[in-house]
Amino acid sequence: QQQVKQSPQSLIVQKGGISIINCAYENTAFDYFPWYQQFPGKGPALLIAIRPDVSEKKEGRFTISFNKSAKQFSLHIMDSQPGDSATYFCAASNDYKLSFGAGTTVTVRA
Amino acid sequence: ETGVTQSPTHLIKTRGQQVTLRCSSQSGHNTVSWYQQALGQGPQFIFQYYREEENGRGNFPPRFSGLQFPNYSSELNVNALELDDSALYLCASSQGGLGLDTQYFGPGTRLTVL
């Protein structure tokens, strides 16, 4: 049972473009929403995270938008670079465990 | 400050065998969580250890067991291996005890079951 639904499964963006990844959840007890970046053969690396009392958080080229009433959150990657080509996972948690989305493979074309 | 390390990097086993994977948590972290990541999927939570006690468990059978040591390093043991156990096994460490804090992942152990 997927507690966090992520879309799209993959996307291709030109260098300098904007990548947008969306996630939706059902469990209103979730209180922490991180995004992870994973390169092939590596473990996930924390990119940015948000708590539900905030509607937006920006760190460099990465922005999380959070809509508590819709139970949705999204990651925007601005000015996408070839080095951003990776798989991105949204996640949500309450208590002790992270529930991950299925992942989005982002390809940035030079 | 050292990050999360895992060993071995890769492992090949045959069906029915047993395997032990190891994880050293990041300096200052007292909580370790284990995840299974099948190819092309997101990580799935197996269990978490806090101060040597199991703190929570996901939907995995009892043949998946773990241990945490006084220095907060951890082991994941899988008995009676099945083909579907082939996956990347990730360890994540965090600070703060009961309840979730930011989890930092290791590079994983790639287990192949033949």
Tab-separated table of N, CA and C in Angstrom, chain A residues 2 32 36 38 41-46 51 89 93-98 100-103, chain B residues 33 35 37 40-43 45 48 55-57 88 90 99-100 102-107:
chain	number	residue	atom	x	y	z
A	2	GLN	N	0.791	2.004	-1.105
A	2	GLN	CA	1.624	3.176	-1.253
A	2	GLN	C	0.991	4.318	-0.475
A	32	TYR	N	6.265	15.480	8.635
A	32	TYR	CA	7.604	15.818	8.151
A	32	TYR	C	7.698	15.303	6.726
A	36	TYR	N	14.508	13.437	-1.213
A	36	TYR	CA	15.824	12.845	-1.332
A	36	TYR	C	16.222	12.754	-2.803
A	38	GLN	N	18.830	10.667	-5.376
A	38	GLN	CA	19.616	9.439	-5.420
A	38	GLN	C	20.254	9.258	-6.795
A	41	GLY	N	23.538	3.598	-7.869
A	41	GLY	CA	24.517	2.918	-7.037
A	41	GLY	C	24.815	3.610	-5.721
A	42	LYS	N	24.084	4.664	-5.406
A	42	LYS	CA	24.324	5.421	-4.170
A	42	LYS	C	23.081	5.404	-3.292
A	43	GLY	N	23.285	5.748	-2.019
A	43	GLY	CA	22.140	5.899	-1.139
A	43	GLY	C	21.472	7.248	-1.338
A	44	PRO	N	20.212	7.380	-0.921
A	44	PRO	CA	19.516	8.669	-1.038
A	44	PRO	C	20.191	9.735	-0.182
A	45	ALA	N	20.260	10.941	-0.712
A	45	ALA	CA	20.835	12.077	0.016
A	45	ALA	C	19.744	13.108	0.245
A	46	LEU	N	19.611	13.577	1.481
A	46	LEU	CA	18.591	14.573	1.802
A	46	LEU	C	18.845	15.859	1.037
A	51	ARG	N	8.012	21.061	7.103
A	51	ARG	CA	7.005	20.626	8.071
A	51	ARG	C	5.688	21.312	7.705
A	89	PHE	N	13.058	11.287	-4.742
A	89	PHE	CA	12.012	10.642	-3.950
A	89	PHE	C	11.417	11.642	-2.970
A	93	SER	N	6.556	11.308	6.930
A	93	SER	CA	6.730	10.520	8.144
A	93	SER	C	5.876	11.040	9.292
A	94	ASN	N	5.588	10.139	10.174
A	94	ASN	CA	5.132	10.491	11.511
A	94	ASN	C	5.736	9.455	12.425
A	95	ASP	N	6.072	9.848	13.610
A	95	ASP	CA	6.712	8.913	14.531
A	95	ASP	C	8.075	8.483	14.012
A	96	TYR	N	8.227	7.216	13.652
A	96	TYR	CA	9.577	6.722	13.464
A	96	TYR	C	9.959	6.351	12.043
A	97	LYS	N	9.045	6.255	11.125
A	97	LYS	CA	9.449	5.732	9.826
A	97	LYS	C	9.130	6.687	8.679
A	98	LEU	N	9.953	6.577	7.624
A	98	LEU	CA	9.709	7.324	6.398
A	98	LEU	C	8.945	6.449	5.414
A	100	PHE	N	8.124	6.375	1.473
A	100	PHE	CA	8.643	6.990	0.257
A	100	PHE	C	7.666	6.858	-0.897
A	101	GLY	N	7.729	7.854	-1.795
A	101	GLY	CA	7.082	7.718	-3.084
A	101	GLY	C	7.897	6.775	-3.959
A	102	ALA	N	7.386	6.502	-5.165
A	102	ALA	CA	8.027	5.530	-6.051
A	102	ALA	C	9.225	6.107	-6.798
A	103	GLY	N	9.380	7.427	-6.762
A	103	GLY	CA	10.537	8.047	-7.389
A	103	GLY	C	10.243	8.654	-8.752
B	33	SER	N	17.886	3.141	11.246
B	33	SER	CA	16.738	2.560	10.537
B	33	SER	C	17.248	1.786	9.335
B	35	TYR	N	16.158	0.027	5.541
B	35	TYR	CA	15.193	0.067	4.454
B	35	TYR	C	15.624	-0.927	3.367
B	37	GLN	N	15.306	-1.431	-0.738
B	37	GLN	CA	14.941	-0.747	-1.973
B	37	GLN	C	15.083	-1.714	-3.146
B	40	GLY	N	14.174	0.066	-9.059
B	40	GLY	CA	13.155	0.930	-9.641
B	40	GLY	C	12.064	1.372	-8.692
B	41	GLN	N	12.244	1.109	-7.398
B	41	GLN	CA	11.213	1.483	-6.420
B	41	GLN	C	11.798	2.362	-5.313
B	42	GLY	N	10.912	2.925	-4.526
B	42	GLY	CA	11.342	3.691	-3.366
B	42	GLY	C	11.699	2.768	-2.212
B	43	PRO	N	12.512	3.241	-1.284
B	43	PRO	CA	12.864	2.423	-0.111
B	43	PRO	C	11.632	2.068	0.721
B	45	PHE	N	10.489	0.704	4.544
B	45	PHE	CA	10.960	0.643	5.929
B	45	PHE	C	10.906	-0.780	6.462
B	48	GLN	N	13.491	0.009	12.920
B	48	GLN	CA	14.335	1.048	13.490
B	48	GLN	C	14.816	0.605	14.869
B	55	ASN	N	12.456	-0.111	17.781
B	55	ASN	CA	11.564	1.019	18.038
B	55	ASN	C	10.333	1.017	17.137
B	56	GLY	N	10.331	0.189	16.126
B	56	GLY	CA	9.219	0.139	15.188
B	56	GLY	C	9.588	-0.792	14.069
B	57	ARG	N	8.570	-1.361	13.414
B	57	ARG	CA	8.823	-2.356	12.394
B	57	ARG	C	7.842	-2.176	11.250
B	88	LEU	N	18.654	-3.431	-2.811
B	88	LEU	CA	19.639	-2.575	-2.140
B	88	LEU	C	19.145	-2.367	-0.717
B	90	LEU	N	19.456	-0.358	2.658
B	90	LEU	CA	19.934	0.943	3.101
B	90	LEU	C	19.807	1.077	4.608
B	99	GLY	N	10.636	9.063	17.877
B	99	GLY	CA	10.138	10.095	16.981
B	99	GLY	C	11.175	10.365	15.913
B	100	LEU	N	10.762	10.992	14.861
B	100	LEU	CA	11.619	11.062	13.692
B	100	LEU	C	12.390	12.368	13.647
B	102	THR	N	15.776	14.045	11.093
B	102	THR	CA	16.318	13.875	9.759
B	102	THR	C	17.146	12.605	9.683
B	103	GLN	N	16.872	11.783	8.701
B	103	GLN	CA	17.591	10.527	8.508
B	103	GLN	C	18.619	10.678	7.395
B	104	TYR	N	19.844	10.232	7.680
B	104	TYR	CA	20.938	10.294	6.730
B	104	TYR	C	21.301	8.870	6.310
B	105	PHE	N	21.295	8.659	5.004
B	105	PHE	CA	21.477	7.312	4.481
B	105	PHE	C	22.921	6.986	4.145
B	106	GLY	N	23.245	5.714	4.300
B	106	GLY	CA	24.508	5.186	3.824
B	106	GLY	C	24.400	4.817	2.360
B	107	PRO	N	25.501	4.302	1.790
B	107	PRO	CA	25.516	3.976	0.361
B	107	PRO	C	24.779	2.692	0.018
